[in-house]
Tab-separated table of N, CA and C in Angstrom:
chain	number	residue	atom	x	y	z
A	18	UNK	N	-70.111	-13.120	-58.571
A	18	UNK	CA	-71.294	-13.698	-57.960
A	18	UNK	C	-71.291	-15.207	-58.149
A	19	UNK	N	-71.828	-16.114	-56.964
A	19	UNK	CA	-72.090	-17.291	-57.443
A	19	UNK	C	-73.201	-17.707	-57.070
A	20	UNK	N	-73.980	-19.082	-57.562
A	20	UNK	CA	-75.100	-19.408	-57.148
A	20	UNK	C	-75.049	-21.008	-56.386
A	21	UNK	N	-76.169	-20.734	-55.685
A	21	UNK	CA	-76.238	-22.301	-55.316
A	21	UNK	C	-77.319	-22.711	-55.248
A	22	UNK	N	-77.439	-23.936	-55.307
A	22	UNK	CA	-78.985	-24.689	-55.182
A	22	UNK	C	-79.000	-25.462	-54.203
A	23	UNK	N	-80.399	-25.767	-53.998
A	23	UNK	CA	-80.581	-27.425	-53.197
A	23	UNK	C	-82.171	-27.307	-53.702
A	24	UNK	N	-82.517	-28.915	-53.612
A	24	UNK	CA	-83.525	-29.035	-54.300
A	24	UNK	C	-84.208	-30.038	-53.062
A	25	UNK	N	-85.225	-29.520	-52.445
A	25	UNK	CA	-86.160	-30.531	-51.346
A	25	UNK	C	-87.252	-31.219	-52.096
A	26	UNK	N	-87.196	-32.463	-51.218
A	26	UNK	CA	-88.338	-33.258	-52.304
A	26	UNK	C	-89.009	-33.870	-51.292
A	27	UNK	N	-90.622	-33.907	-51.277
A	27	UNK	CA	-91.108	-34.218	-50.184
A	27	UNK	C	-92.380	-35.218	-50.654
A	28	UNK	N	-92.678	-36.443	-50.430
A	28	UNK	CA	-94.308	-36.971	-50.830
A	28	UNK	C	-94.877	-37.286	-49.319
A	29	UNK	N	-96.762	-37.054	-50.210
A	29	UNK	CA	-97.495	-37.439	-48.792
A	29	UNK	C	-97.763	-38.912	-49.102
A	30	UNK	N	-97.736	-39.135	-47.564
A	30	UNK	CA	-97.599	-40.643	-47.333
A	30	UNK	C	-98.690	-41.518	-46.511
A	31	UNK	N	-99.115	-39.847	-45.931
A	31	UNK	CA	-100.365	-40.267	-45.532
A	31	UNK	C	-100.195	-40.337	-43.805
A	32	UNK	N	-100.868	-41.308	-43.225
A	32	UNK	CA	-102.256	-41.567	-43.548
A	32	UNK	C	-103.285	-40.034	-43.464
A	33	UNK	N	-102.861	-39.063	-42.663
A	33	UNK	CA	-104.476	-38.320	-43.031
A	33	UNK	C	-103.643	-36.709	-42.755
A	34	UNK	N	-102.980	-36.214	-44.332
A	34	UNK	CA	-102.692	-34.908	-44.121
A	34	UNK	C	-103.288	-33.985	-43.106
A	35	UNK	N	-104.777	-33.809	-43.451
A	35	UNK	CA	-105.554	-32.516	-43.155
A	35	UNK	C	-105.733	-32.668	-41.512
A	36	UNK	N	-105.139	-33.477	-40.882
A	36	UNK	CA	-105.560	-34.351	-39.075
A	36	UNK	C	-103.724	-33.728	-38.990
A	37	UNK	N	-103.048	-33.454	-39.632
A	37	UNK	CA	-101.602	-33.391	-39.822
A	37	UNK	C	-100.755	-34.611	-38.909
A	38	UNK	N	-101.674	-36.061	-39.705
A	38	UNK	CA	-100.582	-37.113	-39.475
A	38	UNK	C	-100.561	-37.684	-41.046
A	39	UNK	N	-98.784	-37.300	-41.015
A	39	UNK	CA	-98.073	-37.121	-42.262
A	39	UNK	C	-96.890	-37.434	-41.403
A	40	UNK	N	-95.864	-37.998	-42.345
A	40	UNK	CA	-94.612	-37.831	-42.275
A	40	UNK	C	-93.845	-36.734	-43.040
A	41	UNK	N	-93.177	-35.700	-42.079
A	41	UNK	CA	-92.371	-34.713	-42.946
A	41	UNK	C	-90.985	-35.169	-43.218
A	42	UNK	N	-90.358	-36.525	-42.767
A	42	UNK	CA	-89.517	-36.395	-43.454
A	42	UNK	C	-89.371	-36.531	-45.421
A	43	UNK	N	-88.248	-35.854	-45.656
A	43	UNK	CA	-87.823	-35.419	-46.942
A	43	UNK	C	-86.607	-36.054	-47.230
A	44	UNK	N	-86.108	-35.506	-48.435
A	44	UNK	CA	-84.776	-35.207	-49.239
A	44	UNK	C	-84.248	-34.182	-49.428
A	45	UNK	N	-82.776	-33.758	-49.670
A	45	UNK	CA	-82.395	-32.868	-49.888
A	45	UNK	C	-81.337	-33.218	-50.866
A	46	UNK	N	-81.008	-32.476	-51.803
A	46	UNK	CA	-80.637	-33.062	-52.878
A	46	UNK	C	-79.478	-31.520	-53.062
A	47	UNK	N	-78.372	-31.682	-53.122
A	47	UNK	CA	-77.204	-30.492	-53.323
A	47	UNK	C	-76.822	-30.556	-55.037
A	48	UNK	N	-76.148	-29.489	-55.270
A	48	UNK	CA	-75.750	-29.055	-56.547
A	48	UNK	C	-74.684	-30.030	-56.696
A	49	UNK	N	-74.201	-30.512	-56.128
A	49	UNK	CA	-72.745	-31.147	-56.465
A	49	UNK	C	-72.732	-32.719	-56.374
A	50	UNK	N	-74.697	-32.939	-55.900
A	50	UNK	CA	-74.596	-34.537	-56.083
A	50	UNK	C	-74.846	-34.868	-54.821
A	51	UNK	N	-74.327	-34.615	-53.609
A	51	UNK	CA	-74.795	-34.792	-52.084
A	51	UNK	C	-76.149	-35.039	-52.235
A	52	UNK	N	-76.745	-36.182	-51.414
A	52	UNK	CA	-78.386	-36.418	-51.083
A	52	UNK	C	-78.033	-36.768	-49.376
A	53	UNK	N	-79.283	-36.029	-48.615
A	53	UNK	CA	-79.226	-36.204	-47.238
A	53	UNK	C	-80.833	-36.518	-46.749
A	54	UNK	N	-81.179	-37.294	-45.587
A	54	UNK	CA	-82.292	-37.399	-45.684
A	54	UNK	C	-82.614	-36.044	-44.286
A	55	UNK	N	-84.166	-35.577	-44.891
A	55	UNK	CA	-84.044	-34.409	-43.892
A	55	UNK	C	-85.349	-35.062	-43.189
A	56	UNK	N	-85.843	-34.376	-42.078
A	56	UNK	CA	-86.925	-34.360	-41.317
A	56	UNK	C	-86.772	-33.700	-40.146
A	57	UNK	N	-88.020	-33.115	-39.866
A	57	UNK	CA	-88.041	-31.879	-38.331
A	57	UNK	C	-87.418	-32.799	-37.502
A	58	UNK	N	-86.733	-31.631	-36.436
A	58	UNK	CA	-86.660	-32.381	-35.201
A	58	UNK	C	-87.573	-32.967	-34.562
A	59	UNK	N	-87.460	-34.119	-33.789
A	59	UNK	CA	-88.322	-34.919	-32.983
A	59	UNK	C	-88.663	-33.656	-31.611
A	60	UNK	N	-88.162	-32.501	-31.015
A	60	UNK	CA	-88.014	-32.070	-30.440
A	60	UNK	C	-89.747	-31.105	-30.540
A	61	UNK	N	-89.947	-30.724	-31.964
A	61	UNK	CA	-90.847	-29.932	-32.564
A	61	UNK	C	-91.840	-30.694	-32.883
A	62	UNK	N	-91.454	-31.919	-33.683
A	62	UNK	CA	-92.310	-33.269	-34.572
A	62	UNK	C	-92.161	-34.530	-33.696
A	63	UNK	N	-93.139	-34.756	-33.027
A	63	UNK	CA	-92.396	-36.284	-32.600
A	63	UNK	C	-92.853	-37.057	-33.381
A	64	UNK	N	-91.905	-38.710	-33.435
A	64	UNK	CA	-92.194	-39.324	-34.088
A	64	UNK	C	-94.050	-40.160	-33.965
A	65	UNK	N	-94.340	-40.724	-34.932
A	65	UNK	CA	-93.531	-41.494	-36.388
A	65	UNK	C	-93.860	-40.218	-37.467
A	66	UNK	N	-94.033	-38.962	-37.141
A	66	UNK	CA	-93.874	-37.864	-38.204
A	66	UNK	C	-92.646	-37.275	-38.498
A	67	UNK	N	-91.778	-37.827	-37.410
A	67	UNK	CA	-90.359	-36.919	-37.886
A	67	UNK	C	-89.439	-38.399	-37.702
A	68	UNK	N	-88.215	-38.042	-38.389
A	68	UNK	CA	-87.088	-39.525	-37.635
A	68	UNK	C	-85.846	-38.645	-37.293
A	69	UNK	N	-85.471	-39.225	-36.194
A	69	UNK	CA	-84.238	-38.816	-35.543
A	69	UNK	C	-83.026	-38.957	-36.396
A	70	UNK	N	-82.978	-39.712	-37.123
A	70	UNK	CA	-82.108	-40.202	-38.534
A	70	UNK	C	-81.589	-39.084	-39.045
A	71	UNK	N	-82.581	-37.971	-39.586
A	71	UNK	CA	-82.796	-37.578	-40.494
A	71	UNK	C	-82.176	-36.369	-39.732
A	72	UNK	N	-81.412	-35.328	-41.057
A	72	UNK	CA	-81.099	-33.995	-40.718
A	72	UNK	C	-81.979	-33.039	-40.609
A	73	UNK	N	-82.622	-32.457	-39.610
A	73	UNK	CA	-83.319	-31.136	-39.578
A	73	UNK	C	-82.500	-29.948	-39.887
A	74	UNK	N	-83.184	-28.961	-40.117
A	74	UNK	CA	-82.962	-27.367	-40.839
A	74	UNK	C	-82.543	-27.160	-39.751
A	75	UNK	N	-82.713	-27.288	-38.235
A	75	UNK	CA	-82.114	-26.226	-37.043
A	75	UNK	C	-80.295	-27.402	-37.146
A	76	UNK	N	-80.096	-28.251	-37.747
A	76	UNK	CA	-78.982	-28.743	-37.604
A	76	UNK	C	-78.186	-28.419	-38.474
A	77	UNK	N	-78.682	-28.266	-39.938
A	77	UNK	CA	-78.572	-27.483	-41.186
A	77	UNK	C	-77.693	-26.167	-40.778
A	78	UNK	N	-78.379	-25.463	-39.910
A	78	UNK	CA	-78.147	-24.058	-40.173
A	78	UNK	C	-76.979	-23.735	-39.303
A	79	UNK	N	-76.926	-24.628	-38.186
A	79	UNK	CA	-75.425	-24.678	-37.087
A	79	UNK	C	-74.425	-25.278	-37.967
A	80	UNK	N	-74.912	-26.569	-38.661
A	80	UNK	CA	-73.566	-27.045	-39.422
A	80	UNK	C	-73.068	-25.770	-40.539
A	81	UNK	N	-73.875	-25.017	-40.940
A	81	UNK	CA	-73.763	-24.587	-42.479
A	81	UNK	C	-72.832	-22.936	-41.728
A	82	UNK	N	-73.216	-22.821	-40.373
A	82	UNK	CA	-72.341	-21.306	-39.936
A	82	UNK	C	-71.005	-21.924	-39.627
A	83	UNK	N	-70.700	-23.334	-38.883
A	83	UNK	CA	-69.652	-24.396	-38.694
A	83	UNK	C	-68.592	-24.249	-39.772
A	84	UNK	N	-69.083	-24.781	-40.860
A	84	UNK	CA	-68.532	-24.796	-41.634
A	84	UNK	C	-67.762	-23.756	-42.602
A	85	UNK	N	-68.552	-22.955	-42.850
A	85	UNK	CA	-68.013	-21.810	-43.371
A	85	UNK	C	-67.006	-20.852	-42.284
A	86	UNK	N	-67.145	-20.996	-41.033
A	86	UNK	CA	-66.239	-20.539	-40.206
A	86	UNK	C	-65.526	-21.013	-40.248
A	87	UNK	N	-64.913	-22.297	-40.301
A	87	UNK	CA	-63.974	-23.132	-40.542
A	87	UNK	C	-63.073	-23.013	-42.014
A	88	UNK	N	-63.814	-22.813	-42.874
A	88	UNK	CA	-63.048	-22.453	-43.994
A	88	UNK	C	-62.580	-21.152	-44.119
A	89	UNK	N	-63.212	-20.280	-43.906
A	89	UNK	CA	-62.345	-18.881	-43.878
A	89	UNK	C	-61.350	-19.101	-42.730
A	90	UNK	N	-61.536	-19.906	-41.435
A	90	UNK	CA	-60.111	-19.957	-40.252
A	90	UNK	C	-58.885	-20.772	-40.919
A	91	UNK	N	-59.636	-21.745	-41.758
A	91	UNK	CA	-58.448	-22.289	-42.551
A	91	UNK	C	-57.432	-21.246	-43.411
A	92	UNK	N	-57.993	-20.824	-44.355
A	92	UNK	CA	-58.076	-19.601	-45.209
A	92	UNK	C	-56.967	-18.565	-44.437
A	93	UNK	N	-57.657	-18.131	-43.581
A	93	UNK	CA	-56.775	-17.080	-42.603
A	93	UNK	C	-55.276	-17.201	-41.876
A	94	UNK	N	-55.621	-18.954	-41.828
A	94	UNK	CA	-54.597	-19.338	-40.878
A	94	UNK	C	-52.971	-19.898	-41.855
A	95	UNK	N	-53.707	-20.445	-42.857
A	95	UNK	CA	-52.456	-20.443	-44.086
A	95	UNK	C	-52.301	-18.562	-44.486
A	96	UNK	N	-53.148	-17.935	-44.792
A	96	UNK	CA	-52.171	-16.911	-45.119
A	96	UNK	C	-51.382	-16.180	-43.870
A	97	UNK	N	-51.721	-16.602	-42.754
A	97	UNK	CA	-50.497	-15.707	-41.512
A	97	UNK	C	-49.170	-16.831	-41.462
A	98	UNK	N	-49.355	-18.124	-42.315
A	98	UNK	CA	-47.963	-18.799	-42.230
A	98	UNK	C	-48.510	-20.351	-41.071
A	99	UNK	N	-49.095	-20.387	-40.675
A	99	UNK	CA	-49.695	-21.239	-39.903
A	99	UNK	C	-50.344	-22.889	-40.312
A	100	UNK	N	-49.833	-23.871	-40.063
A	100	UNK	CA	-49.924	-25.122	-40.522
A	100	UNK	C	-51.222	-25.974	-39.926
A	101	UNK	N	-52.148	-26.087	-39.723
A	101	UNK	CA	-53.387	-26.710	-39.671
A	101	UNK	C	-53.298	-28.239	-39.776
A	102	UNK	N	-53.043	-28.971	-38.912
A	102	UNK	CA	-53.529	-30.674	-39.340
A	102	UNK	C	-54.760	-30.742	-39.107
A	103	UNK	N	-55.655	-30.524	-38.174
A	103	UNK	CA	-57.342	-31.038	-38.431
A	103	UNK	C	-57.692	-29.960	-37.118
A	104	UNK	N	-59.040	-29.835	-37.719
A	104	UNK	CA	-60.095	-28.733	-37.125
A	104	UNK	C	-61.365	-29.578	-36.694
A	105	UNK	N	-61.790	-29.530	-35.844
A	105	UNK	CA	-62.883	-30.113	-35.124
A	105	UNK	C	-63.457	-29.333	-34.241
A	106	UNK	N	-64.947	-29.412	-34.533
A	106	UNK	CA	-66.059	-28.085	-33.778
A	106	UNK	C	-67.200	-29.037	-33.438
A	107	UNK	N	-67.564	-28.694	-32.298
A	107	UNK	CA	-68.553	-29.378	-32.085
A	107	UNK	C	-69.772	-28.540	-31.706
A	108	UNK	N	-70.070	-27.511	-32.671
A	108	UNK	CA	-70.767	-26.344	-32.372
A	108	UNK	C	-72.807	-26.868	-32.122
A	109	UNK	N	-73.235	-25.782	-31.373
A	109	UNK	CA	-74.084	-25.490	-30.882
A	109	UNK	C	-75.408	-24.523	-31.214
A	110	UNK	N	-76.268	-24.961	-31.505
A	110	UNK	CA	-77.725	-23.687	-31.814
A	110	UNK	C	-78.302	-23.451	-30.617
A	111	UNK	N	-78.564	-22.506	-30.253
A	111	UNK	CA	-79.746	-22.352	-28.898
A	111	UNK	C	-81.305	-21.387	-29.349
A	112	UNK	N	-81.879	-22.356	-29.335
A	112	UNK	CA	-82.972	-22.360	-30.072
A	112	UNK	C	-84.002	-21.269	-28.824
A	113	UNK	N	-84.722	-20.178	-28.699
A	113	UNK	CA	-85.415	-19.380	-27.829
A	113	UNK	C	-86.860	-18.754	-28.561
A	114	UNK	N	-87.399	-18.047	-28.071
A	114	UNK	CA	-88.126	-17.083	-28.544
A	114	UNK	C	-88.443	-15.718	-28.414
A	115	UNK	N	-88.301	-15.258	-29.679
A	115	UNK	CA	-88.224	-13.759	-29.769
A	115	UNK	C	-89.173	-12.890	-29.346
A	116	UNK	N	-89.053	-11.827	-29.435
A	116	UNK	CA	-90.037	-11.095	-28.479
A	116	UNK	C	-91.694	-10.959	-28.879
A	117	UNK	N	-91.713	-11.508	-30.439
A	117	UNK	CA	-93.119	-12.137	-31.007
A	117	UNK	C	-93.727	-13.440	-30.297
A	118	UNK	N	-92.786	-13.962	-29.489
A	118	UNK	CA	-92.805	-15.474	-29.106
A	118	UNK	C	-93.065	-16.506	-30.206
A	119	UNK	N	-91.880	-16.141	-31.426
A	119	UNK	CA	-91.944	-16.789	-32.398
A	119	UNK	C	-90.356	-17.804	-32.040
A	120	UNK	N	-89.917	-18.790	-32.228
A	120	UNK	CA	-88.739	-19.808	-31.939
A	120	UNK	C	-87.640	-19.508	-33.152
A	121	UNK	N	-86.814	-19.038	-32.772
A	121	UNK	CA	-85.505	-18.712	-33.485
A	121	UNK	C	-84.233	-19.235	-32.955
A	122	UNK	N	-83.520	-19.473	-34.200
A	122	UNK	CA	-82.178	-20.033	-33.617
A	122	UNK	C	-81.242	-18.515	-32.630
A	123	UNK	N	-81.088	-18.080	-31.575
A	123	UNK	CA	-80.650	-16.804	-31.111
A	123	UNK	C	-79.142	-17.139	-30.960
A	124	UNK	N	-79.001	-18.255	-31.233
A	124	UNK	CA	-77.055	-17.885	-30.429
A	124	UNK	C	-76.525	-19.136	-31.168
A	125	UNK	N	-75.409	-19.259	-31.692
A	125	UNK	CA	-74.443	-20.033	-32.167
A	125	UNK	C	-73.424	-20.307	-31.497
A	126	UNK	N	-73.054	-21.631	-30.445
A	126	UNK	CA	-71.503	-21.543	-30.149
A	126	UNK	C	-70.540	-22.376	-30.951
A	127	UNK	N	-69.659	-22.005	-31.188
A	127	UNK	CA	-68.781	-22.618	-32.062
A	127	UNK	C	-67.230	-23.540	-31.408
A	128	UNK	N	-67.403	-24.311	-31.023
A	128	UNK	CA	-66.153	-24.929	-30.074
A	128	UNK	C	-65.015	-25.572	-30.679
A	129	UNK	N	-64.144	-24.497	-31.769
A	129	UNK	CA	-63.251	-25.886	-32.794
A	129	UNK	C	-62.035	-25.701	-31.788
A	130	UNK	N	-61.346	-26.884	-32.074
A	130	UNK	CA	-60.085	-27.624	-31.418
A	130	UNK	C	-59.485	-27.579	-32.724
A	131	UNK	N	-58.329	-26.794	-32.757
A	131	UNK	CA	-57.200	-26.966	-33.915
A	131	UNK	C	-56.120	-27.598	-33.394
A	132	UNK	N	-55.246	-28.784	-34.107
A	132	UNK	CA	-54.319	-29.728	-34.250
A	132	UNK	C	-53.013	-28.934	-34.880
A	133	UNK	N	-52.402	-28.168	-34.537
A	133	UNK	CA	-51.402	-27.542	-35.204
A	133	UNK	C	-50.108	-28.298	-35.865
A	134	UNK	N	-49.296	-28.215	-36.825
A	134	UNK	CA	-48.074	-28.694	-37.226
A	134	UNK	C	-47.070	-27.627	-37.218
A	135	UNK	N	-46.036	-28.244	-38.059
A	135	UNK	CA	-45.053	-27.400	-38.432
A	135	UNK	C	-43.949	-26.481	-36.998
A	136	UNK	N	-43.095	-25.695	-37.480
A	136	UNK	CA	-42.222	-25.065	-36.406
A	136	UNK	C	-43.040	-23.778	-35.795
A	137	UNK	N	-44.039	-22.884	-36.924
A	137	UNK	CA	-44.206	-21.739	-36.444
A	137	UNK	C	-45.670	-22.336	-35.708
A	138	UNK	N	-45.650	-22.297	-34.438
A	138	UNK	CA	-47.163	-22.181	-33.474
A	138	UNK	C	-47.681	-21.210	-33.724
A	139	UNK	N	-49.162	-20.822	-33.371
A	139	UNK	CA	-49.802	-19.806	-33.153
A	139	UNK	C	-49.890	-20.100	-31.208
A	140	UNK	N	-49.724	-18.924	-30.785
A	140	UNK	CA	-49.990	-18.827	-29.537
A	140	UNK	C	-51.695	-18.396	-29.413
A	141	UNK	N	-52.243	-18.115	-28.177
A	141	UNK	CA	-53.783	-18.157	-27.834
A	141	UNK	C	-54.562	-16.984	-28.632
A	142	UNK	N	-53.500	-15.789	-28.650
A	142	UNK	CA	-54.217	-14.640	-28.896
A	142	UNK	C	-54.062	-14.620	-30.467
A	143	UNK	N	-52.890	-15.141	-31.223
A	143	UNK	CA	-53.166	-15.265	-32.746
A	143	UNK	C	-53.795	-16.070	-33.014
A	144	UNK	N	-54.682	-17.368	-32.780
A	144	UNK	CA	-55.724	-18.244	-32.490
A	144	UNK	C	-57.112	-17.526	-32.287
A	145	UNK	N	-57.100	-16.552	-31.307
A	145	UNK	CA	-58.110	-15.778	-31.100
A	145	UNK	C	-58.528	-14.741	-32.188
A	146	UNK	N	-57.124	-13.798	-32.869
A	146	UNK	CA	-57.581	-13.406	-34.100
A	146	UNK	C	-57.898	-14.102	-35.051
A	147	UNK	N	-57.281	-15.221	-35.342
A	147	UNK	CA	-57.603	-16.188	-36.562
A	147	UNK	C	-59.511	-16.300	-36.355
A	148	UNK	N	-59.299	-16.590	-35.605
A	148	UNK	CA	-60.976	-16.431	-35.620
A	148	UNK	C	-61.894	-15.319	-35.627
A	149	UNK	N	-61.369	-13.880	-35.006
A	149	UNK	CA	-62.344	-12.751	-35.629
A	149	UNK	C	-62.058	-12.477	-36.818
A	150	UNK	N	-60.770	-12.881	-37.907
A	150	UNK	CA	-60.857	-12.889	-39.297
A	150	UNK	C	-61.827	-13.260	-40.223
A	151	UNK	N	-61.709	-15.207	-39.372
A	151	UNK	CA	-62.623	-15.652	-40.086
A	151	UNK	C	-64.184	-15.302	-39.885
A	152	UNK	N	-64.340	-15.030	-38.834
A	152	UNK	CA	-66.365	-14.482	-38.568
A	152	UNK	C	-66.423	-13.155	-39.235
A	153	UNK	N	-65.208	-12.165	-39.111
A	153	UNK	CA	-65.895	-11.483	-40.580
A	153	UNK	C	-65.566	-11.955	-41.898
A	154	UNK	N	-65.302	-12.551	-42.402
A	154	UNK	CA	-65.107	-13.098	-43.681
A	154	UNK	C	-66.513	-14.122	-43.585
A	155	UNK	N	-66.981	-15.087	-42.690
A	155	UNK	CA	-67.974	-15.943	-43.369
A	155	UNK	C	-69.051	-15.540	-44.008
A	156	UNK	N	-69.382	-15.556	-44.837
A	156	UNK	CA	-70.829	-15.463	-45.781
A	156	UNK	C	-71.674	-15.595	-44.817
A	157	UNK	N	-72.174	-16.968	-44.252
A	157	UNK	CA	-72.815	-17.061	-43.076
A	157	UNK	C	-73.236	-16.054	-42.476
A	158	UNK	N	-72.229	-16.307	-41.557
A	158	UNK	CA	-71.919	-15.261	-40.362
A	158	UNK	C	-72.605	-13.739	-40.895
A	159	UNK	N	-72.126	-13.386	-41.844
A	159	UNK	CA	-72.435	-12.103	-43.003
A	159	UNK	C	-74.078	-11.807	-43.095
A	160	UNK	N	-74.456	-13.229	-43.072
A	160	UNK	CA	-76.015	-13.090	-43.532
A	160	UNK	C	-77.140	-13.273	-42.723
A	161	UNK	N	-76.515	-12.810	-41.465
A	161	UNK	CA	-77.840	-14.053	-40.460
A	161	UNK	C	-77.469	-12.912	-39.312
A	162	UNK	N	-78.799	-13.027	-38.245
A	162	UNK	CA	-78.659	-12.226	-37.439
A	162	UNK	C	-78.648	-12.522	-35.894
A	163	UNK	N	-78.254	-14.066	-35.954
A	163	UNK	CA	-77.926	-15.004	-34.622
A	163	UNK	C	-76.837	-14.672	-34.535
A	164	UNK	N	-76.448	-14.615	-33.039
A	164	UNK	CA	-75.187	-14.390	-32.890
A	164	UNK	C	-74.240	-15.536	-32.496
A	165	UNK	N	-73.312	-15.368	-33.445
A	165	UNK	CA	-72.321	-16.664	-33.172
A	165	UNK	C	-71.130	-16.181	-32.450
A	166	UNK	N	-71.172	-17.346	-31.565
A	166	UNK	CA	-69.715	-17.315	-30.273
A	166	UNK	C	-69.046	-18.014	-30.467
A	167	UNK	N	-67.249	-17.726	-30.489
A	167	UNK	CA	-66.315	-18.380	-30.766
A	167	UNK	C	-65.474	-18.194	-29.174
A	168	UNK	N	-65.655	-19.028	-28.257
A	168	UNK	CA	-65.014	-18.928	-26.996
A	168	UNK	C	-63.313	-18.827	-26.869
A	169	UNK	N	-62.774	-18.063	-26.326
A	169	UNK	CA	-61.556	-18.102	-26.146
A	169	UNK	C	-60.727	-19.439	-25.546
C-alpha cells in the first residue's frame, strides 16, 4: 500500500464572502515539495474570483489520468523491448451533465505522440496494445468512472 497527500490552503480575502464575492483561488501543496497555484475555472468562476493562471481541479484530473497513462505505457513499452525517446499528450476532459443534471467530467481523450528509438519499432497495432496495457494498469484509469479514449 502507499499513501499520498496534498494539502489545499485557501484564505478569505474578501471583500464580502456571504454575497460570494471572494476569491477562490488557492494553493496546493504536494508531498514531495511541488506548490501549484489552484483556482476554478474561469469557465464556472469568472474572474476577479477565479484566475486563468491558476490550475483548476477539472485540469487536475485530465492531467493526473495523462499522466499515469503515460507511465504505465512507458512501463509496458520497455518491458516488450521497445525504446521510447519522448511521449507527448495533449489530452482532453469533456465536461457534460449527468442524468441528475449535475456537471461531470464524462469522457477523457488522450492524444500521446510517441518518438521512438533504437532498431526494434513498434508497428500501429503493438502501439495500440501498449496502450490497452497501460489503461488497465493505471490506478487512475482503475478508479474513476469517466471514460478515457486512447484513439488509434
Amino acid at each position: 500500500m502507499s499513501h499520498h497527500t496534498a494539502t489545499i490552503r485557501w484564505k478569505n480575502q474578501g471583500p464580502d464572502f456571504l454575497a460570494r464575492r471572494y476569491s477562490r483561488e488557492h494553493t496546493l501543496h504536494f508531498d514531495g515539495g511541488a506548490t501549484l497555484p489552484g483556482s476554478p475555472t474561469p469557465q464556472i468562476v469568472p474572474s476577479p474570483w477565479s484566475n486563468p493562471a491558476g490550475v483548476d481541479p477539472e485540469e487536475l484530473f485530465v492531467a493526473s489520468v495523462s499522466s499515469c497513462h503515460m507511465l504505465w505505457f512507458l512501463h509496458v513499452a520497455c518491458d516488450a523491448g521497445f525504446c521510447a525517446e519522448c511521449y507527448e499528450d495533449e489530452a482532453e476532459g469533456i465536461m457534460t451533465k449527468n442524468e441528475r443534471g449535475v456537471l461531470w467530467i464524462s469522457q477523457i481523450t488522450l492524444r500521446p505522440c510517441i518518438t521512438w528509438s533504437g532498431t526494434k519499432q513498434p508497428d500501429a497495432s503493438e502501439v495500440s496494445h501498449l496502450h490497452h496495457l497501460a489503461h488497465e494498469q493505471c490506478f487512475i484509469a482503475n478508479s474513476i468512472k469517466t471514460e478515457v479514449i486512447v484513439p488509434s
